[in-house]
CSV table of C-alpha atoms and ligand atoms in Angstrom, one decimal:
chain,number,residue,atom,x,y,z
A,1,MET,CA,124.4,140.8,98.5
A,2,TYR,CA,120.8,139.9,96.7
A,3,LYS,CA,120.5,138.0,93.7
A,4,ILE,CA,117.8,140.0,91.6
A,5,THR,CA,116.2,138.6,87.5
A,6,VAL,CA,115.9,141.8,86.0
A,7,ILE,CA,113.4,141.5,83.0
A,8,PRO,CA,113.4,144.9,80.9
A,9,GLY,CA,111.0,143.4,78.7
A,10,ASP,CA,109.3,145.9,75.6
A,11,GLY,CA,108.5,149.5,74.7
A,12,ILE,CA,109.3,151.5,78.0
A,13,GLY,CA,109.8,148.5,80.4
A,14,PRO,CA,113.3,149.0,79.6
A,15,GLU,CA,113.6,152.4,80.0
A,16,VAL,CA,112.0,152.6,83.6
A,17,MET,CA,113.8,149.6,84.4
A,18,LYS,CA,117.2,151.4,83.7
A,19,ALA,CA,115.7,154.4,85.8
A,20,ALA,CA,115.1,152.0,88.9
A,21,LEU,CA,118.0,150.6,88.8
A,22,ALA,CA,120.1,153.4,88.5
A,23,VAL,CA,118.0,154.6,92.3
A,24,LEU,CA,118.9,151.4,93.4
A,25,GLU,CA,122.9,152.1,92.9
A,26,ALA,CA,122.2,154.7,96.2
A,27,SER,CA,120.9,151.8,98.1
A,28,ASN,CA,122.9,150.4,101.6
A,29,VAL,CA,121.7,147.3,100.6
A,30,GLU,CA,123.9,145.4,97.3
A,31,PHE,CA,122.4,143.7,94.5
A,32,GLU,CA,123.8,140.9,91.6
A,33,TYR,CA,121.1,141.7,88.4
A,34,VAL,CA,120.8,139.0,85.9
A,35,THR,CA,118.8,139.9,82.8
A,36,ALA,CA,116.2,137.9,81.3
A,37,ARG,CA,114.4,138.0,78.7
A,38,ALA,CA,110.3,138.3,77.8
A,39,GLY,CA,108.1,140.0,75.6
A,40,ASN,CA,107.5,140.5,71.7
A,41,GLU,CA,111.0,141.6,70.9
A,42,CYS,CA,111.7,138.3,72.7
A,43,PHE,CA,109.8,136.4,70.6
A,44,LYS,CA,110.8,138.2,67.4
A,45,ARG,CA,114.4,136.8,68.4
A,46,THR,CA,113.8,133.4,70.2
A,47,GLY,CA,110.3,132.3,68.8
A,48,THR,CA,108.9,132.5,72.5
A,49,THR,CA,107.5,135.3,74.5
A,50,ILE,CA,109.0,133.8,77.9
A,51,PRO,CA,112.2,131.2,77.3
A,52,ASP,CA,112.6,128.1,80.3
A,53,GLU,CA,115.7,130.0,80.6
A,54,THR,CA,113.6,132.6,82.1
A,55,ILE,CA,112.0,131.2,84.5
A,56,SER,CA,114.4,128.8,85.5
A,57,THR,CA,117.1,132.0,86.3
A,58,ALA,CA,113.8,133.5,88.2
A,59,LYS,CA,113.3,130.7,90.2
A,60,LYS,CA,117.1,130.8,91.7
A,61,THR,CA,117.2,134.2,92.4
A,62,ASP,CA,116.1,136.3,95.6
A,63,ALA,CA,113.7,138.7,94.0
A,64,THR,CA,112.6,139.5,90.0
A,65,LEU,CA,112.0,143.1,88.6
A,66,PHE,CA,109.9,143.1,85.6
A,67,GLY,CA,109.5,145.9,83.3
A,68,ALA,CA,106.6,145.8,81.0
A,69,VAL,CA,106.0,143.1,78.0
A,70,THR,CA,104.0,143.9,74.6
A,71,THR,CA,101.5,140.9,74.2
A,72,VAL,CA,100.5,140.2,70.5
A,73,PRO,CA,97.0,139.0,70.4
A,74,GLY,CA,97.4,135.0,69.9
A,75,GLN,CA,100.8,135.1,71.9
A,76,LYS,CA,101.5,133.3,75.1
A,77,SER,CA,101.5,135.9,77.9
A,78,GLY,CA,104.7,136.0,79.4
A,79,ILE,CA,103.9,137.3,82.3
A,80,ILE,CA,101.0,135.3,82.9
A,81,THR,CA,103.1,131.8,82.1
A,82,LEU,CA,106.1,133.8,84.5
A,83,ARG,CA,103.2,134.3,87.6
A,84,ARG,CA,101.9,130.9,87.5
A,85,ALA,CA,105.7,129.2,87.2
A,86,LEU,CA,106.6,130.9,90.3
A,87,GLU,CA,103.1,129.8,92.0
A,88,LEU,CA,102.7,133.7,92.7
A,89,TYR,CA,99.5,133.4,94.6
A,90,VAL,CA,99.0,136.4,95.5
A,91,ASN,CA,98.7,140.2,93.7
A,92,LEU,CA,99.5,142.9,95.8
A,93,ARG,CA,98.4,146.8,94.9
A,94,PRO,CA,99.1,149.4,97.6
A,95,VAL,CA,97.1,152.3,96.6
A,96,LYS,CA,98.2,155.7,97.8
A,97,SER,CA,97.9,159.2,97.4
A,98,TYR,CA,100.3,161.1,97.1
A,99,GLU,CA,101.1,164.9,97.5
A,100,GLY,CA,101.9,166.9,94.5
A,101,THR,CA,100.3,164.1,92.4
A,102,GLN,CA,96.9,164.8,90.6
A,103,SER,CA,94.2,162.4,92.8
A,104,LEU,CA,90.7,162.3,94.0
A,105,PHE,CA,91.4,161.7,97.3
A,106,ASP,CA,94.7,162.8,99.2
A,107,ASP,CA,94.4,161.0,102.2
A,108,VAL,CA,94.1,157.3,100.4
A,109,ASN,CA,96.3,154.6,101.8
A,110,PHE,CA,95.1,151.0,101.1
A,111,VAL,CA,96.2,147.5,99.9
A,112,ILE,CA,94.5,145.4,97.6
A,113,VAL,CA,95.0,141.5,98.1
A,114,ARG,CA,94.1,139.8,94.9
A,115,GLU,CA,93.8,136.1,95.1
A,116,ASN,CA,96.0,135.2,92.1
A,117,THR,CA,95.5,131.3,90.8
A,118,GLU,CA,91.9,130.7,90.7
A,119,GLY,CA,88.4,131.8,90.6
A,120,LEU,CA,87.3,133.1,87.1
A,121,TYR,CA,90.6,132.9,85.8
A,122,SER,CA,91.1,129.4,86.5
A,123,GLY,CA,91.3,129.3,82.0
A,124,ILE,CA,88.4,126.4,82.5
A,125,GLU,CA,85.7,127.1,79.7
A,126,GLU,CA,83.7,125.2,77.7
A,127,ASP,CA,81.4,125.7,74.6
A,128,THR,CA,77.5,124.9,75.2
A,129,GLU,CA,74.8,124.2,72.7
A,130,ASP,CA,74.2,128.1,72.8
A,131,GLY,CA,77.0,129.7,74.5
A,132,ALA,CA,79.9,128.6,76.5
A,133,THR,CA,80.5,128.6,80.3
A,134,ALA,CA,83.7,129.4,82.7
A,135,LEU,CA,83.8,128.0,86.0
A,136,ARG,CA,84.7,129.8,88.8
A,137,VAL,CA,87.1,127.9,91.1
A,138,ILE,CA,87.0,128.3,94.8
A,139,THR,CA,89.2,126.3,97.0
A,140,ARG,CA,89.0,126.3,100.9
A,141,ASN,CA,93.1,126.0,100.7
A,142,ALA,CA,93.6,128.8,98.2
A,143,SER,CA,90.8,131.0,100.4
A,144,GLU,CA,92.5,130.1,103.7
A,145,ARG,CA,96.7,131.2,102.1
A,146,ILE,CA,95.3,134.5,100.5
A,147,CYS,CA,93.7,135.3,103.7
A,148,ARG,CA,96.6,134.1,106.1
A,149,PHE,CA,98.8,136.6,103.9
A,150,ALA,CA,96.4,139.5,104.2
A,151,PHE,CA,96.4,139.3,107.7
A,152,GLU,CA,100.5,138.6,108.1
A,153,TYR,CA,100.5,141.8,106.0
A,154,ALA,CA,97.9,144.0,108.0
A,155,ARG,CA,100.0,142.9,111.4
A,156,LYS,CA,103.9,143.4,109.9
A,157,THR,CA,102.2,146.6,108.5
A,158,SER,CA,100.5,147.9,111.4
A,159,LYS,CA,97.3,148.1,109.2
A,160,LYS,CA,94.5,148.1,111.3
A,161,LYS,CA,91.1,146.7,109.7
A,162,VAL,CA,91.1,143.5,107.0
A,163,THR,CA,88.4,144.0,104.4
A,164,ALA,CA,86.6,141.0,102.9
A,165,VAL,CA,85.1,141.2,99.4
A,166,HIS,CA,82.7,138.9,97.8
A,167,LYS,CA,79.4,137.9,96.5
A,168,ALA,CA,78.1,135.4,99.2
A,169,ASN,CA,74.4,136.1,98.6
A,170,VAL,CA,74.3,135.5,95.2
A,171,LEU,CA,77.5,132.8,94.6
A,172,LYS,CA,76.5,131.0,97.9
A,173,LYS,CA,79.0,128.1,97.9
A,174,THR,CA,81.9,129.5,95.8
A,175,ASP,CA,82.2,132.9,98.3
A,176,GLY,CA,80.3,131.0,101.3
A,177,ILE,CA,83.6,129.6,101.3
A,178,PHE,CA,85.9,132.3,100.9
A,179,LYS,CA,83.6,134.0,103.6
A,180,GLU,CA,84.3,131.3,106.1
A,181,ALA,CA,87.8,131.1,105.3
A,182,PHE,CA,88.2,134.7,105.8
A,183,TYR,CA,86.6,134.8,109.5
A,184,ARG,CA,88.1,131.3,110.0
A,185,VAL,CA,92.0,132.8,109.7
A,186,GLY,CA,91.3,136.1,110.8
A,187,SER,CA,90.1,134.8,114.5
A,188,ASP,CA,93.8,134.1,115.1
A,189,TYR,CA,94.6,137.8,114.6
A,190,PRO,CA,92.8,139.2,117.3
A,191,GLU,CA,94.2,142.7,117.0
A,192,ILE,CA,93.2,143.0,113.6
A,193,LYS,CA,89.0,144.2,113.0
A,194,MET,CA,87.7,142.2,110.6
A,195,GLU,CA,84.5,143.4,108.1
A,196,ASP,CA,83.1,141.8,104.8
A,197,PHE,CA,81.6,143.8,101.8
A,198,TYR,CA,79.2,142.2,98.9
A,199,VAL,CA,81.7,143.4,95.9
A,200,ASP,CA,79.0,145.9,94.7
A,201,ALA,CA,79.0,148.0,97.6
A,202,ALA,CA,82.8,148.1,98.4
A,203,ALA,CA,82.8,149.6,95.1
A,204,MET,CA,81.0,151.6,95.9
A,205,TYR,CA,82.4,152.6,99.1
A,206,LEU,CA,86.2,152.8,97.0
A,207,VAL,CA,84.7,156.1,95.5
A,208,THR,CA,83.0,157.5,98.8
A,209,ARG,CA,85.0,157.0,101.5
A,210,PRO,CA,87.9,155.1,100.4
A,211,GLN,CA,90.0,156.4,103.8
A,212,ASP,CA,88.1,153.3,105.6
A,213,PHE,CA,89.9,150.9,103.8
A,214,ASP,CA,93.2,149.3,105.1
A,215,VAL,CA,93.7,146.1,103.4
A,216,ILE,CA,91.0,144.4,101.4
A,217,VAL,CA,90.8,140.5,100.4
A,218,THR,CA,89.4,139.4,97.8
A,219,THR,CA,89.1,136.9,94.8
A,220,ASN,CA,90.6,137.3,91.2
A,221,LEU,CA,88.2,138.8,89.3
A,222,PHE,CA,87.0,141.0,92.1
A,223,GLY,CA,90.7,142.0,93.0
A,224,ASP,CA,91.4,142.9,89.4
A,225,ILE,CA,88.4,145.2,88.8
A,226,LEU,CA,88.4,146.8,92.3
A,227,SER,CA,92.5,147.5,91.4
A,228,ASP,CA,92.0,149.6,88.5
A,229,GLU,CA,89.3,151.6,90.8
A,230,GLY,CA,91.9,152.1,92.7
A,231,ALA,CA,94.5,153.3,90.6
A,232,GLY,CA,91.8,155.6,89.1
A,233,LEU,CA,91.3,157.0,92.7
A,234,VAL,CA,95.3,158.1,92.7
A,235,GLY,CA,97.8,159.3,90.1
A,236,GLY,CA,97.1,157.0,87.4
A,237,LEU,CA,99.0,154.7,85.6
A,238,GLY,CA,102.4,156.1,85.7
A,239,LEU,CA,102.8,155.7,89.5
A,240,ILE,CA,100.8,152.4,90.8
A,241,ALA,CA,103.3,149.4,91.5
A,242,SER,CA,102.8,145.8,92.2
A,243,ALA,CA,104.1,142.8,93.4
A,244,ASN,CA,103.3,139.2,93.0
A,245,VAL,CA,104.3,137.1,95.7
A,246,GLY,CA,103.9,133.3,96.4
A,247,GLU,CA,106.1,130.8,98.8
A,248,LYS,CA,109.2,130.9,97.5
A,249,ASN,CA,109.5,133.9,95.0
A,250,GLY,CA,108.5,137.5,94.4
A,251,LEU,CA,108.1,139.8,91.1
A,252,PHE,CA,107.7,142.9,91.2
A,253,GLU,CA,106.4,145.3,88.4
A,254,PRO,CA,104.1,148.5,87.6
A,255,VAL,CA,100.8,148.2,86.9
A,256,HIS,CA,101.3,150.3,83.7
A,257,GLY,CA,102.0,148.8,80.3
A,258,SER,CA,104.8,149.1,77.5
A,259,ALA,CA,102.9,152.2,76.7
A,260,PRO,CA,104.3,152.2,72.8
A,261,ASP,CA,102.9,155.6,71.9
A,262,ILE,CA,105.5,157.0,74.1
A,263,ALA,CA,108.4,154.4,74.0
A,264,GLY,CA,111.9,155.7,72.9
A,265,LYS,CA,111.2,159.1,73.8
A,266,GLY,CA,112.5,159.5,77.1
A,267,ILE,CA,109.5,160.6,78.4
A,268,ALA,CA,108.1,157.2,80.2
A,269,ASN,CA,107.3,158.3,84.1
A,270,PRO,CA,110.1,155.9,86.0
A,271,SER,CA,108.2,156.3,89.6
A,272,ALA,CA,106.0,153.1,89.3
A,273,MET,CA,109.0,151.2,88.3
A,274,ILE,CA,110.7,152.4,91.5
A,275,PHE,CA,108.0,152.3,93.9
A,276,SER,CA,107.9,148.6,92.5
A,277,ALA,CA,111.5,148.1,93.6
A,278,CYS,CA,110.8,149.5,97.0
A,279,MET,CA,108.0,146.6,97.2
A,280,MET,CA,110.8,144.3,96.6
A,281,LEU,CA,112.9,146.2,99.1
A,282,ASP,CA,110.1,145.4,101.6
A,283,TYR,CA,109.4,141.6,100.4
A,284,LEU,CA,113.6,141.0,101.3
A,285,GLU,CA,112.7,142.6,104.8
A,286,GLU,CA,114.6,145.6,103.8
A,287,TYR,CA,112.4,147.6,105.5
A,288,GLU,CA,114.8,150.6,106.8
A,289,GLU,CA,116.1,151.1,102.7
A,290,ALA,CA,112.3,150.6,101.6
A,291,ARG,CA,111.0,153.8,104.0
A,292,LYS,CA,114.2,155.7,102.8
A,293,LEU,CA,113.3,155.2,99.1
A,294,GLU,CA,109.5,155.6,99.4
A,295,LYS,CA,110.7,158.5,101.7
A,296,ALA,CA,113.2,159.9,98.5
A,297,MET,CA,110.0,159.1,96.0
A,298,LYS,CA,107.2,161.0,98.2
A,299,ASP,CA,109.4,164.6,98.2
A,300,VAL,CA,110.1,164.4,94.4
A,301,LEU,CA,106.6,163.9,93.6
A,302,LYS,CA,105.4,166.7,95.9
A,303,GLU,CA,108.2,169.3,95.1
A,304,GLY,CA,107.0,168.3,91.4
A,305,LYS,CA,109.8,170.0,90.1
A,306,ILE,CA,111.9,167.5,88.1
A,307,VAL,CA,109.0,165.3,87.3
A,308,THR,CA,108.2,163.5,83.8
A,309,PRO,CA,105.3,165.5,81.3
A,310,ASP,CA,102.4,163.0,82.7
A,311,LEU,CA,103.2,164.9,85.9
A,312,GLY,CA,103.0,168.2,84.8
A,313,GLY,CA,106.6,168.9,84.3
A,314,SER,CA,109.1,168.8,81.8
A,315,ALA,CA,111.6,166.4,83.0
A,316,SER,CA,113.0,163.1,81.7
A,317,THR,CA,112.9,159.4,82.8
A,318,MET,CA,116.4,159.3,83.7
A,319,GLU,CA,116.1,163.1,84.9
A,320,MET,CA,113.5,162.4,87.3
A,321,ALA,CA,115.4,159.1,88.3
A,322,ASP,CA,118.9,160.9,89.3
A,323,GLU,CA,116.9,163.1,91.5
A,324,VAL,CA,115.0,160.6,93.2
A,325,LYS,CA,118.7,158.8,93.5
A,326,ARG,CA,120.3,161.4,94.9
A,327,LYS,CA,117.9,162.1,97.3
A,328,PHE,CA,117.6,158.6,98.4
A,329,LYS,CA,121.7,158.6,98.7
A,330,ALA,CA,121.4,161.6,100.9
A,331,LEU,CA,118.8,159.6,103.3
A,332,ASN,CA,121.8,157.1,103.2
A,333,MET,CA,124.9,159.3,104.1
B,1,ATP,P1,100.5,147.5,76.4
B,1,ATP,O1,99.6,146.9,75.4
B,1,ATP,O2,101.7,146.9,76.6
B,1,ATP,O3,99.3,147.3,77.5
B,1,ATP,P2,99.0,150.2,76.2
B,1,ATP,O4,99.7,151.4,75.7
B,1,ATP,O5,98.1,149.3,75.9
B,1,ATP,O6,100.2,149.3,76.1
B,1,ATP,P3,99.9,151.4,78.9
B,1,ATP,O7,101.1,151.2,78.5
B,1,ATP,O8,99.5,150.9,80.3
B,1,ATP,O9,99.0,150.4,78.0
B,1,ATP,O10,99.5,152.8,78.5
B,1,ATP,C1,98.0,153.5,78.7
B,1,ATP,C2,98.8,154.7,78.2
B,1,ATP,O11,99.0,155.0,79.8
B,1,ATP,C3,99.2,155.1,77.3
B,1,ATP,O12,98.9,156.7,76.4
B,1,ATP,C4,100.6,155.3,77.9
B,1,ATP,O13,101.3,156.2,77.4
B,1,ATP,C5,100.4,155.9,79.6
B,1,ATP,N1,101.2,155.8,80.2
B,1,ATP,C6,101.6,154.3,81.1
B,1,ATP,N2,102.5,154.1,81.4
B,1,ATP,C7,103.2,155.5,81.7
B,1,ATP,C8,104.3,155.9,82.2
B,1,ATP,N3,105.4,155.0,83.0
B,1,ATP,N4,104.7,156.7,81.8
B,1,ATP,C9,103.5,158.1,81.2
B,1,ATP,N5,103.0,157.5,80.5
B,1,ATP,C10,102.4,156.2,80.8
């Protein structure tokens, strides 16, 4: 029995969360859920976008499922605060093409491992006489930690190659440290091929030959940009899941936001949230369950009959989720 913090959030967050939890009912693994608040609705009620109680609950449970929140300009971002508080130093984003969905390529399957705590997102900015400067912080420790995660992930998932993405020709010191850390850590994994590209070249290769990538490891800003490029290569926002992982905690969330334009209509695509639940199963080392859930999702997408309007169907969020649940249950019999 795993204890899971559930943060439905705002907009379509609660709708896709309800769908994913319904699907998990068909699992052989048991879960106990603790619901916690975050986001704009929470702000209206409590005066904060992320109560301390939510953070302490997430710290205590085995994993966190996060729907989506609306962040109003000027408000503290609930999700960024939570990622920091839980020290989730990895952002993991699988980029996969699924049969039956509109995708630029039909044979893409790689993962982006993005450093989540430093780089240009260190939050250190200063006014200067004529503008401002932002500090790009790269440390040996954080570089080694993220590279080790990437190689361990590659080993666990039988991926053959890890690619480092950087700009060490211009950012000689900072990305020099990152590149050195990559090759130093990689030497502990002789069975895994290593290569590195400048970020500009990597951005081009992602659209010319994305099939060549297995695992990409990179710094914060480059990872942010390449992750969205990856999302564009395959079926779009409604399908893409992500994980934020640290030494002690894991948080799993769809890449899409709260989509206020379709909230309350019951038509949100639940796939990204369900794939996020699938990543949670992997994190909990429930690999067999994760593969079954992934198969159920893949089959529903491939058949393309009971899918939401963004995928060309006319099913509601819960109708699609029920179909995934039915297939998942059948695999679990
Ligand atoms: P936020 O401010 O919370 O980021 P947003 O609308 O700016 O919200 P997204 O929520 O990512 O950003 O939505 C972008 C577009 O994609 C919207 O038109 C939305 O309707 C659509 N979209 C996002 N998620 C889904 C989904 N799960 N199913 C269907 N459409 C979606």
